[in-house]
XYZ file of C-alpha atoms in Angstrom:
615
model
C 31.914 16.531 -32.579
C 30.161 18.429 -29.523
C 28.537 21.476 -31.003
C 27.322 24.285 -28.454
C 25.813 27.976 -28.278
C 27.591 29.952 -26.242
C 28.986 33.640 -27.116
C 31.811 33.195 -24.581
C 30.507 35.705 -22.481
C 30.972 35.215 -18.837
C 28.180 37.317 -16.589
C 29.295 39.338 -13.736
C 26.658 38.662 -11.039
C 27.979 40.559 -8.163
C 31.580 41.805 -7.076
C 33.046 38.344 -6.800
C 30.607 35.764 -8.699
C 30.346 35.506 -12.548
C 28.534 33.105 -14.546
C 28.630 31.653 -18.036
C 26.100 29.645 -19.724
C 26.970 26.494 -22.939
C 23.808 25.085 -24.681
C 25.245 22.515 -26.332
C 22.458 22.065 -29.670
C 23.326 17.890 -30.460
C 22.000 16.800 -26.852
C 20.780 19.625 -25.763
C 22.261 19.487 -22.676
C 22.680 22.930 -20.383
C 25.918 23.471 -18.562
C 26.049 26.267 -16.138
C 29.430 27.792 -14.868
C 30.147 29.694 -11.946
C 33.073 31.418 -11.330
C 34.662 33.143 -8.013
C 37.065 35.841 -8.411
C 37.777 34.547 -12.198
C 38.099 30.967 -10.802
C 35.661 28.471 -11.975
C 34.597 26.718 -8.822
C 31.228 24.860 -9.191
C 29.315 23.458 -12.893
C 25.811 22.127 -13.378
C 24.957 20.061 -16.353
C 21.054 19.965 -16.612
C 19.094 17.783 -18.850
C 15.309 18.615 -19.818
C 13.841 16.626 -16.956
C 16.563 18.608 -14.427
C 15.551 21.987 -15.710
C 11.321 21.107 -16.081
C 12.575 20.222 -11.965
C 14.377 23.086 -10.615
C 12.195 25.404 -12.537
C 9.079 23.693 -11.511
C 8.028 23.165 -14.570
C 8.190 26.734 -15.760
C 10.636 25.843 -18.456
C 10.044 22.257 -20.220
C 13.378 21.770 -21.832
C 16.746 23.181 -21.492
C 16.517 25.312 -24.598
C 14.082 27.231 -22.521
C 15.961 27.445 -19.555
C 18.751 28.995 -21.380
C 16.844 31.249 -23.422
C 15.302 32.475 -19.697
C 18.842 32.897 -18.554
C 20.592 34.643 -21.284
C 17.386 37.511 -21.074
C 17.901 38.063 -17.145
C 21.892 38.177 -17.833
C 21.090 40.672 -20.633
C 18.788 42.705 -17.664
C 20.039 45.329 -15.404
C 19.458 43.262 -11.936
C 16.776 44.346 -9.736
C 15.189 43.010 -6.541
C 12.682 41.201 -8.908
C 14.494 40.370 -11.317
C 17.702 39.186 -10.843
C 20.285 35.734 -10.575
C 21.870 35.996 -7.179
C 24.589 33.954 -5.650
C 23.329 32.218 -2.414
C 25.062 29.699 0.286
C 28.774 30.850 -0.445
C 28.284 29.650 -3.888
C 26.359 26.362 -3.713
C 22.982 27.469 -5.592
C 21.720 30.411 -7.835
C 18.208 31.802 -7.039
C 16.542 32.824 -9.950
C 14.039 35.885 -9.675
C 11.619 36.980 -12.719
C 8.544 38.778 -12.728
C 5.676 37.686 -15.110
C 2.733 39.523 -16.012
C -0.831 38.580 -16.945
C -4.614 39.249 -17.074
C -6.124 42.578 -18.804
C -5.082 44.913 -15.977
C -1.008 43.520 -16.586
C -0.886 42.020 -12.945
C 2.411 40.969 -11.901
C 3.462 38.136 -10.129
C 7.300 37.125 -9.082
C 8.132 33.338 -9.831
C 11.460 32.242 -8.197
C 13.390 28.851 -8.429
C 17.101 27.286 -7.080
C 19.610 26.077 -9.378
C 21.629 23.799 -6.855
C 25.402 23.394 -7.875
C 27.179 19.524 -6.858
C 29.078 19.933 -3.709
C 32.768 19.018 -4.033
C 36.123 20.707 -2.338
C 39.454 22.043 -4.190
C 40.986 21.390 -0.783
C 43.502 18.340 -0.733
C 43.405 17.336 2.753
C 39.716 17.032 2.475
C 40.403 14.777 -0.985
C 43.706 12.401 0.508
C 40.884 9.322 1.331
C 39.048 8.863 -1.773
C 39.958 5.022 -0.909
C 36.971 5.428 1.768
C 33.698 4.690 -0.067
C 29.836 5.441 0.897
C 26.481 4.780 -0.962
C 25.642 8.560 -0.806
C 25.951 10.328 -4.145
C 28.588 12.533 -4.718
C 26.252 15.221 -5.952
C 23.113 15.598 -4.075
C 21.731 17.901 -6.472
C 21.376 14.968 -9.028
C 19.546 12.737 -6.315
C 17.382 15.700 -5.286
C 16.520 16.296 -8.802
C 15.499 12.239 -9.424
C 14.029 12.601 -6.789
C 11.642 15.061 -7.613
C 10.829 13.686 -10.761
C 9.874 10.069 -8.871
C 7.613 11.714 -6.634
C 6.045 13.387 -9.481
C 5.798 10.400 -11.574
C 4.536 8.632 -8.953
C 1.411 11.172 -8.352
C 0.805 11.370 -12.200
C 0.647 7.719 -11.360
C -2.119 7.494 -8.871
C -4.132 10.628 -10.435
C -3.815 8.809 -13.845
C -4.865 5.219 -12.680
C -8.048 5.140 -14.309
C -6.863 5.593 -18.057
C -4.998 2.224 -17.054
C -6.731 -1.187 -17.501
C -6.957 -2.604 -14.241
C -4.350 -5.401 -15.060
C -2.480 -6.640 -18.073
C -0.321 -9.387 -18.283
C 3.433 -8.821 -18.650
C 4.550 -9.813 -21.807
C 7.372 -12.657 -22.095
C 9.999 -10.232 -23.415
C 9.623 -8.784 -19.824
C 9.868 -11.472 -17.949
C 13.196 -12.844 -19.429
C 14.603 -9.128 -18.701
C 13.676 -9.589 -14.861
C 14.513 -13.034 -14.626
C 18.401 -12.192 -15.886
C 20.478 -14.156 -13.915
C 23.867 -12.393 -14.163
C 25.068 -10.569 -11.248
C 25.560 -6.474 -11.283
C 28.744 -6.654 -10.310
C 29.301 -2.735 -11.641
C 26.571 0.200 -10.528
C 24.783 2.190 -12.816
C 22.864 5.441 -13.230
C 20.264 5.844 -11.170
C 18.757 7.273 -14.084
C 19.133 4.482 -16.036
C 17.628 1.869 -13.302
C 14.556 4.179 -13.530
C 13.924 4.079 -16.680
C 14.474 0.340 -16.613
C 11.433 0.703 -13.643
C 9.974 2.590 -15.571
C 9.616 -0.251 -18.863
C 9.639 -3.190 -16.996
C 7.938 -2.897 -13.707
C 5.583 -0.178 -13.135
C 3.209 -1.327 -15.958
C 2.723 -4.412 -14.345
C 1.524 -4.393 -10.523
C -1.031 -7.066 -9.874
C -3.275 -3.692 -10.245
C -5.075 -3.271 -6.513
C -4.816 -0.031 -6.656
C -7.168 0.750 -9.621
C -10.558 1.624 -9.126
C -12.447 -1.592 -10.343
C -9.921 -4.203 -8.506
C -12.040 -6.382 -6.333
C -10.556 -9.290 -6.359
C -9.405 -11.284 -2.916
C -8.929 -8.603 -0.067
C -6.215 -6.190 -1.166
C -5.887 -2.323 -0.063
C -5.916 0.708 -1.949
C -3.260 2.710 -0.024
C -3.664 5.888 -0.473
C -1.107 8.869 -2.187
C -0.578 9.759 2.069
C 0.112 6.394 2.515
C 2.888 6.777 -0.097
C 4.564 9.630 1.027
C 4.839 8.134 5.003
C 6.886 4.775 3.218
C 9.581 7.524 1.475
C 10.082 9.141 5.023
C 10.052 5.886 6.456
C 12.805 4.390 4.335
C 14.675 7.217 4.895
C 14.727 7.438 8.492
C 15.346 3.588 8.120
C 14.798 2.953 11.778
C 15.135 -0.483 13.622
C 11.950 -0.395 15.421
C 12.465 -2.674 17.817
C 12.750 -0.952 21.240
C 14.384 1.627 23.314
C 14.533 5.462 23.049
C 13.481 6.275 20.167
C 10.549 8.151 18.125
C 8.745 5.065 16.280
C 8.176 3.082 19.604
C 5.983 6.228 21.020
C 4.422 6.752 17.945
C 3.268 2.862 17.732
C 2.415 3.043 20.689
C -0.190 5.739 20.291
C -1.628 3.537 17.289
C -2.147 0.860 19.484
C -3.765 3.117 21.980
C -5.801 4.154 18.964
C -6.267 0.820 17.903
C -7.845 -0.323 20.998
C -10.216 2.662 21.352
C -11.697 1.279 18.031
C -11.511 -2.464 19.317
C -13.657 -1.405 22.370
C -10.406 -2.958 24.702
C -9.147 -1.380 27.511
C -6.584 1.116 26.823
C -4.197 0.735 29.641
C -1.445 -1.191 29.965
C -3.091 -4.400 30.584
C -3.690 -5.050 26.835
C -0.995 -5.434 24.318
C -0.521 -5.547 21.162
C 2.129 -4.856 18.085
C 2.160 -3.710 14.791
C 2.991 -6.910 12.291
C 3.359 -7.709 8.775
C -0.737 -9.331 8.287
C -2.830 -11.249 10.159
C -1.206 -14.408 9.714
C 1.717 -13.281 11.823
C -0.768 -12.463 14.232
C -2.481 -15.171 14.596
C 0.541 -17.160 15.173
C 1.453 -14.623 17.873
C -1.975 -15.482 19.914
C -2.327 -18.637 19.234
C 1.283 -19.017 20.659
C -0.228 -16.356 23.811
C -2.873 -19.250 24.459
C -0.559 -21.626 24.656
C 1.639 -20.207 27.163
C -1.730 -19.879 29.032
C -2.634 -23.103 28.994
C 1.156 -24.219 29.970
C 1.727 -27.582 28.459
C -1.791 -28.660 28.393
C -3.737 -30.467 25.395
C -5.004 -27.336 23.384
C -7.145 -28.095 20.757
C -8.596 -25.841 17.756
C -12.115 -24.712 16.624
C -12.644 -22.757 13.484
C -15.503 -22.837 11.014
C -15.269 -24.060 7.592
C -15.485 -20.126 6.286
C -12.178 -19.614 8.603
C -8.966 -18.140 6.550
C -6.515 -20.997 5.867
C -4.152 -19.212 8.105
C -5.431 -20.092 10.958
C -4.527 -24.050 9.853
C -1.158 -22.864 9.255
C -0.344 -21.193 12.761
C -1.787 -24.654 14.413
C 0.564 -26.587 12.284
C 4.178 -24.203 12.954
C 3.093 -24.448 16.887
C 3.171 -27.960 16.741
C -0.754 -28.758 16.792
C -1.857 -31.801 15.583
C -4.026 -32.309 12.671
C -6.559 -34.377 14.741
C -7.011 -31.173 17.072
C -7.558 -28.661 14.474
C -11.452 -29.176 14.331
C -14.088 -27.572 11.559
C -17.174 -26.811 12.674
C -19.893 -26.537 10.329
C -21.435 -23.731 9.152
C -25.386 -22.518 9.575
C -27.772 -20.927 6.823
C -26.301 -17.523 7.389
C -22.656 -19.450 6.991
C -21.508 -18.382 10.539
C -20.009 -20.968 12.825
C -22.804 -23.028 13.944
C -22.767 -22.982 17.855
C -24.855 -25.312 19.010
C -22.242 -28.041 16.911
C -19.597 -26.264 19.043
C -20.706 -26.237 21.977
C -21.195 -29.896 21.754
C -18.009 -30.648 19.769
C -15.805 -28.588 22.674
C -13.315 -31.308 24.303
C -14.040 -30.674 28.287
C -10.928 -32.754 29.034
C -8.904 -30.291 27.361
C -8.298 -26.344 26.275
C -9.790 -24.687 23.250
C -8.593 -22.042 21.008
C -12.122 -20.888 19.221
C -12.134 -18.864 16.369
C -14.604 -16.303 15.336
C -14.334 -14.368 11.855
C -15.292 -10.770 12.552
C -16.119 -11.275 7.578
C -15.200 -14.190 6.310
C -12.246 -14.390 3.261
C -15.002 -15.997 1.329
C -18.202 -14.397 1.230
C -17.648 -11.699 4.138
C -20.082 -13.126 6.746
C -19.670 -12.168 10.238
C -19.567 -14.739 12.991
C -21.846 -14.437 16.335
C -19.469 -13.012 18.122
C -21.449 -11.709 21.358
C -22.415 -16.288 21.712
C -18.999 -17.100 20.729
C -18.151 -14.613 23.375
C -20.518 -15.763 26.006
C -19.512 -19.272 25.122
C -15.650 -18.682 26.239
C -16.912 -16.801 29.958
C -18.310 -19.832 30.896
C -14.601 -21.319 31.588
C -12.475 -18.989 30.537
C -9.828 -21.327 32.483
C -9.913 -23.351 29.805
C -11.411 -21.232 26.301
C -9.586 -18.238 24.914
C -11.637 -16.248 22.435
C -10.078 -14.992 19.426
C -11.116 -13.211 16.459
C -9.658 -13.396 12.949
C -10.921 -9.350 11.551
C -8.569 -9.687 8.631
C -11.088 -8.131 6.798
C -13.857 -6.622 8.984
C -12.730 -5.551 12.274
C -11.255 -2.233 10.959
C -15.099 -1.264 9.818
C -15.514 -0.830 13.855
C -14.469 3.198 12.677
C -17.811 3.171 11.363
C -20.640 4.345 13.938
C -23.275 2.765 11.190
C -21.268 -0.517 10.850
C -19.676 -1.056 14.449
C -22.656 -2.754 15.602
C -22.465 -5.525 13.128
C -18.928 -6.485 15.424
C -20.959 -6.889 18.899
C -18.350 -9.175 21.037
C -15.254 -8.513 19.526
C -14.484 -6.508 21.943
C -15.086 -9.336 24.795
C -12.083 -11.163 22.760
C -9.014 -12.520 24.404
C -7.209 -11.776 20.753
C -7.782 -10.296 17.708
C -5.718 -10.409 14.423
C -6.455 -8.126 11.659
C -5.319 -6.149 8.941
C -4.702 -2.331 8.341
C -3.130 -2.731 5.131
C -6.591 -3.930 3.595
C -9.857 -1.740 4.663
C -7.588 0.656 6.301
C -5.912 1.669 3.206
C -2.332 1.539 5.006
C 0.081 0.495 2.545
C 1.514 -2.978 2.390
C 2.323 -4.463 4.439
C 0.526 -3.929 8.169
C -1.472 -5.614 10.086
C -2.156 -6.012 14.390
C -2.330 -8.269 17.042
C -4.309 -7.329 20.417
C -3.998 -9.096 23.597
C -6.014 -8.968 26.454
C -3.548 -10.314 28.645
C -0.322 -7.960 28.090
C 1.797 -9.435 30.674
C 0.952 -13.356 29.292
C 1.895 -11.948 25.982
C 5.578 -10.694 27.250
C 6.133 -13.914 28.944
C 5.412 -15.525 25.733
C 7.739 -13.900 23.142
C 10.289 -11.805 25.827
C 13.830 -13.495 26.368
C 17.023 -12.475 28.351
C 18.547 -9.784 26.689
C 22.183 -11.023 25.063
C 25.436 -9.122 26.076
C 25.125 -7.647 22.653
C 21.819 -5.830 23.034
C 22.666 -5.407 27.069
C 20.326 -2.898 28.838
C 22.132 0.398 30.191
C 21.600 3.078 32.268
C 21.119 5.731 29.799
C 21.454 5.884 26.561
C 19.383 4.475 23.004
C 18.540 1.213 25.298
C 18.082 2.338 28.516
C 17.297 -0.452 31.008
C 14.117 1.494 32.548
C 11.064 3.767 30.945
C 11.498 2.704 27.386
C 9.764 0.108 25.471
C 10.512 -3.074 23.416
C 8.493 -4.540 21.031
C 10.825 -7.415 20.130
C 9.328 -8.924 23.678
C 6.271 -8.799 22.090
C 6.475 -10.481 18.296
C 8.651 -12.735 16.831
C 11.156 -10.693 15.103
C 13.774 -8.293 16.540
C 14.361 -6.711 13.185
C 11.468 -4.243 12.848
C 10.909 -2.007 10.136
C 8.116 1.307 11.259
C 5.261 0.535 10.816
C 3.912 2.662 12.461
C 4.444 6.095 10.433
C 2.490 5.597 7.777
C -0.698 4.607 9.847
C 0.127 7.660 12.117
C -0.044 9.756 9.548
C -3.030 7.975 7.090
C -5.157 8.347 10.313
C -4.289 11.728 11.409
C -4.018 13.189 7.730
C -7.754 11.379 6.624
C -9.432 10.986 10.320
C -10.993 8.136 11.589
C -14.698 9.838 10.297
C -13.642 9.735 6.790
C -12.144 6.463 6.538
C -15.287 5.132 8.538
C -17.363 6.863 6.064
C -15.719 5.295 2.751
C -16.207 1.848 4.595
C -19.843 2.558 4.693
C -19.986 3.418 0.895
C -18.072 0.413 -0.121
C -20.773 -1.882 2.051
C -23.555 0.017 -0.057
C -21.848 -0.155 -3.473
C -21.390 -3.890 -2.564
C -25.597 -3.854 -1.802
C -26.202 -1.725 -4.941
C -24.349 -4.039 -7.293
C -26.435 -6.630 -5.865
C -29.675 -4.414 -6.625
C -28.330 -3.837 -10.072
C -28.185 -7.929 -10.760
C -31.325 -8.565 -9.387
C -33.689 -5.529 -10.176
C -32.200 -5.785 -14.174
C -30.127 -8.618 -15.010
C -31.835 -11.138 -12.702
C -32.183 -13.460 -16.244
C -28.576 -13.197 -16.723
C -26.985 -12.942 -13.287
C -27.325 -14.941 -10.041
C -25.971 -13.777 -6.381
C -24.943 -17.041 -4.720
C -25.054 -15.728 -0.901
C -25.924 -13.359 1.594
C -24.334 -9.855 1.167
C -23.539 -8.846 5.104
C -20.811 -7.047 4.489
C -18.785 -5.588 1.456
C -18.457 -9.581 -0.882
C -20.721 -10.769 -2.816
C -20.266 -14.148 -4.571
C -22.300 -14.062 -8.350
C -22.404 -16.227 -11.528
C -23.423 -15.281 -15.337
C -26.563 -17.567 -15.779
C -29.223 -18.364 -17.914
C -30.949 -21.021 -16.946
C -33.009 -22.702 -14.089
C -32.040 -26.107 -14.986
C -29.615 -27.254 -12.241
C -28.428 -30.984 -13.480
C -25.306 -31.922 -13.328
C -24.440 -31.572 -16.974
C -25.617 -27.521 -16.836
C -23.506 -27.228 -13.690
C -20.334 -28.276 -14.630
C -20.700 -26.501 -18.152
C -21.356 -23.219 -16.335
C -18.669 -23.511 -13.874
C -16.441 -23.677 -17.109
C -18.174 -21.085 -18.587
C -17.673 -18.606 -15.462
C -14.374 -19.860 -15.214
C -13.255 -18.483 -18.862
C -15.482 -15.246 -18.156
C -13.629 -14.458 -14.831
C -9.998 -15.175 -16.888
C -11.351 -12.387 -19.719
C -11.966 -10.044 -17.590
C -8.903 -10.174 -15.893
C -6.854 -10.414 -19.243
C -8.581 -7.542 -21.097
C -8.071 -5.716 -17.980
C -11.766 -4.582 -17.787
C -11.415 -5.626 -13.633
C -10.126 -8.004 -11.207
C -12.456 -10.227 -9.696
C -11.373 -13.630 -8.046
C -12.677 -17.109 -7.903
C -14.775 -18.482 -5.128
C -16.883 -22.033 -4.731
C -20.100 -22.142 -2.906
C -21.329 -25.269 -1.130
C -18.297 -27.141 -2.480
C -19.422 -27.312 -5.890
C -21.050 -23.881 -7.880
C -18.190 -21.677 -9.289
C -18.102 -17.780 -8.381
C -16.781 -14.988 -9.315
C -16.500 -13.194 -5.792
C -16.460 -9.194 -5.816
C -14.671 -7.984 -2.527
C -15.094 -3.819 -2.439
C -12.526 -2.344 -0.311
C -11.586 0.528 -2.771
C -11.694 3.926 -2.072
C -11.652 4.867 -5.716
C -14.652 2.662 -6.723
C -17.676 4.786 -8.209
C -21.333 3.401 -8.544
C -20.515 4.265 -12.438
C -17.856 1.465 -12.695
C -20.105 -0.924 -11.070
C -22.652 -0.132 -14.195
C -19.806 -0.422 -16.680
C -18.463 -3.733 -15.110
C -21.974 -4.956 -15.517
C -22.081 -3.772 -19.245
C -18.711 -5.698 -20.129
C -19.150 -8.651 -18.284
C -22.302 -9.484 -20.078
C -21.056 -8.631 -23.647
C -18.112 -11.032 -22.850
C -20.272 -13.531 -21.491
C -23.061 -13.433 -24.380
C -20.212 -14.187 -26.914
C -18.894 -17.007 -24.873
C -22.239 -18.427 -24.691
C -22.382 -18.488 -28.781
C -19.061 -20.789 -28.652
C -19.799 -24.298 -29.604
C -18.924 -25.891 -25.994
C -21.272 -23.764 -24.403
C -23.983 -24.044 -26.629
C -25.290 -27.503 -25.193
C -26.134 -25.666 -21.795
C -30.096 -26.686 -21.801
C -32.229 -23.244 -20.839
């Protein structure tokens, strides 16, 4: 049986409203009633994590909250210090002074207590048939609400007590691989918590501080709060007269400014899902420039693998998708290009403004001056997946000279730009090239008009610029990660992750030179390293350190200590590659990374397999 404290009183509040208050003791659940004229006409039943909500977070549980209310009722009402009746009846504001410090200052702390709407009036009730997604009472999706959002910031200021990964245990895993249909809703309360167990401990964990592994952004808490308005504006952002094409199209204005292109309407460009989309989306551009003819492919053996797939879904031919070798700095070597360039047909040459693999930056300003000597016939692009966003850096924006001579570049702002997943770019030097590529007639269904959401002049469409007419916005969350952080700032963290990346690297070979080995270059923000203890490079010691560095990388990962991911140099020596685009990495986790990785490896090197590794 339902046992409750209530002493049946109900509160006058004012000439017309009353109130009476049930604490029930078994589930300690709240239940407020309000009354109009001795009618009851609205109820609230508030759990702990409702009332630690609406009183934010002046009372923890609902005892509280009821002990707080019963004292006020008890109270002769005054301006500060009262419960008042507001919007006809829909909420209670709650008014209380509270006192503090050794000269008794006083302070008045307010909250809302915001009743479910719902109508006594029949005509408004004879369709109940006629069903929508939104909640019936708002006050319970506000209130969830608010206790997401602040999970979600404990979340990101709590990241650090987290290991950086752990693997999801198989118990898990058979929960989200359940098969059987929900037919029938449930709480949204109850889907939460099931986020809550089964999901949120396990992201692949690129937000933590010590994830370096492949090329994955941070986001940022900004970032976070632009998807939630986002998803609830929920706008097709495909064209026409609306608020998301204006503000993409400032980004891309932005964008270029950064790029060093043109900002006028002779350059295009869109906001995509990554780089690979936009490669595809020049490569196709090129294609329509060339008009039928032979167009072959030139890419260096450090290119992304991307690039191979674009040729492929436009129909390319393996036999013109051409590697070009690599020189000592493992840029494109172009001298072998230049000689390797067919003249009896178009080219499509690549440049990597950082490499996936070891972050090395192509020649850009020869690969540049390369393509002006028939640009008839060569179209210059640049994959700056990973780099070209470092451009916002005065110090670092050198290191990109010729980029901005490209005919495309495709490159991501959901990695160095800390936009959230997913968003990337495509520029185009040639705008009107680029429309003629993607833009078709429009079907009677999305007919141009005279006025209106699609009007048939001064309004723009995107969807004659990409490949999909189903666009989420983008475009928000950049807006408002640039304008909230500035380009400065960002520009600034890029700079510190390119000298944590050169300080790790002083680290391994000022003190653990005996122990560690870099394996290339550091130009950027990568660097490629091995545990090793030897000098002896046979064939035998090779292949037993690649296995050792192999099961080193694995424990790291699996006691969550950090994420770094596998590389192989020269076809043959296994790395453990270190990418920092983090804005939460600290020099001191570079120093305890260091610390862990060698204790792991020392007691791997005691194991019996590894033992015959000749020093």
């Amino acid at each position: 049986m339902t046992s409750f404290v209530s002493n049946n009183t109900i509160w006058q509040l004012n000439d017309e409203y009353s109130v009476q208050i049930k604490y029930h003791t078994n589930n300690h659940e709240l239940i407020i009633e309000l009354f109009h004229n001795g009618i009851k006409t609205n109820s609230i039943s508030l759990n702990n994590d409702q009332c630690s909500t609406f009183t934010r977070r002046f009372c923890d549980t609902t005892n509280e909250l009821n002990e707080l209310l019963t004292d006020l009722l008890m109270q002769t009402s005054t301006d500060d210090c009262s419960i008042r009746v507001i919007d006809d009846g829909k909420s209670l504001e709650i008014i209380f002074p509270i006192y503090f410090g050794s000269q008794n200052r006083k302070k008045i702390w307010s909250f809302f207590i915001h009743f479910p709407i719902f109508s006594l009036n029949l005509e408004e009730n004879q369709n109940e048939e006629e069903m929508s997604l939104d909640p019936l009472d708002w006050t319970d999706t506000r209130i969830l609400g608010h206790k997401i959002m602040d999970d979600m910031i404990d979340y990101l200021r709590d990241i650090r007590q987290r290991p950086t990964w752990r693997p999801m245990p198989t118990e898990i895993k058979s929960e989200l691989m359940q098969s059987e249909l929900p037919l029938k809703g449930e709480s949204p309360w109850k889907v939460y918590e099931q986020i809550q167990k089964t999901i949120l401990p396990y992201p692949i964990g690129n937000i933590h501080p010590r994830f370096w592994g492949y090329v994955r952004g941070n986001g940022s808490s900004i970032g976070a709060l632009a998807e939630f308005i986002t998803a609830t504006m929920n706008t097709m952002s495909s064209g026409g007269h609306q608020s998301s094409i204006y503000v993409e199209r400032q980004i891309l204005s932005w964008l270029k400014i950064i790029m060093g292109f043109p900002n006028d309407d002779t350059c295009s460009g869109a906001l995509v899902s990554g780089t690979s989309v936009a490669t595809i989306i020049s490569m196709a551009v090129a294609k329509k420039k060339f008009d039928g003819q032979l167009m072959k492919v030139y890419y260096s053996s450090e290119t992304h693998t991307c690039l191979i797939r674009a040729a492929q879904l436009l129909g390319i031919e393996k036999e013109n998708i051409i590697m070009i070798p690599t020189n000592d700095q493992r840029q494109i070597d172009l001298k072998i290009l230049s000689e390797s360039i067919d003249s009896n047909s178009c080219a499509f040459i690549v440049g990597s403004a950082g490499t996936v693999g070891t972050g090395s930056i192509d020649d850009l300003q020869g690969l540049a001056n390369l393509c002006s000597l028939n640009p008839n016939k060569l179209w210059f692009h640049v994959d700056g997946a990973i780099g070209a966003v470092a451009r916002c850096s005065t110090r670092l924006r050198s290191l990109f000279i010729g980029l901005e001579r490209a005919d495309s570049i495709a490159f991501d702002l959901h990695k160095w730009l800390f936009i959230p997943y997913e968003c990337g770019c495509v520029l185009i030097r040639h705008g009107e090239l680029h429309r003629a590529t993607f833009a078709q007639p429009h079907a009677f269904y999305l007919a141009l008009m005279d006025g209106g959401i699609t009007p048939r002049e001064g309004e723009f469409f995107f969807s004659d610029y990409t490949l999909e007419l189903s666009r989420n916005m983008k475009s928000l969350k950049v807006w408002m990660t640039l304008k909230t952080y500035g380009i400065d700032k960002i520009g600034q963290i890029m700079e510190q992750n390119v000298d944590q990346a050169k300080y790790f690297v002083n680290l391994i070979e000022k003190y653990h030179h005996d122990e560690l080995q870099v394996l290339a270059n550091v130009s950027l923000n990568i660097v490629c390293f091995r545990y090793y203890f030897n000098h002896n490079n046979n064939k035998t010691n090779l292949e037993l350190l690649n296995k050792l560095n192999k099961h080193l990388l694995v424990l790291i990962q699996e006691r969550g200590i950090a994420v770094v991911s596998p590389y192989v140099i020269d076809n043959e020596i296994f790395a453990m590659r270190m990418c920092i685009i983090n804005h939460r990495t600290k020099q001191s986790d570079l120093h305890w990374f260091i610390e862990k990785l060698l204790e792991i490896a020392r007691q791997l090197r005691q194991l019996p397999e590894f033992s015959t590794i000749e020093n």
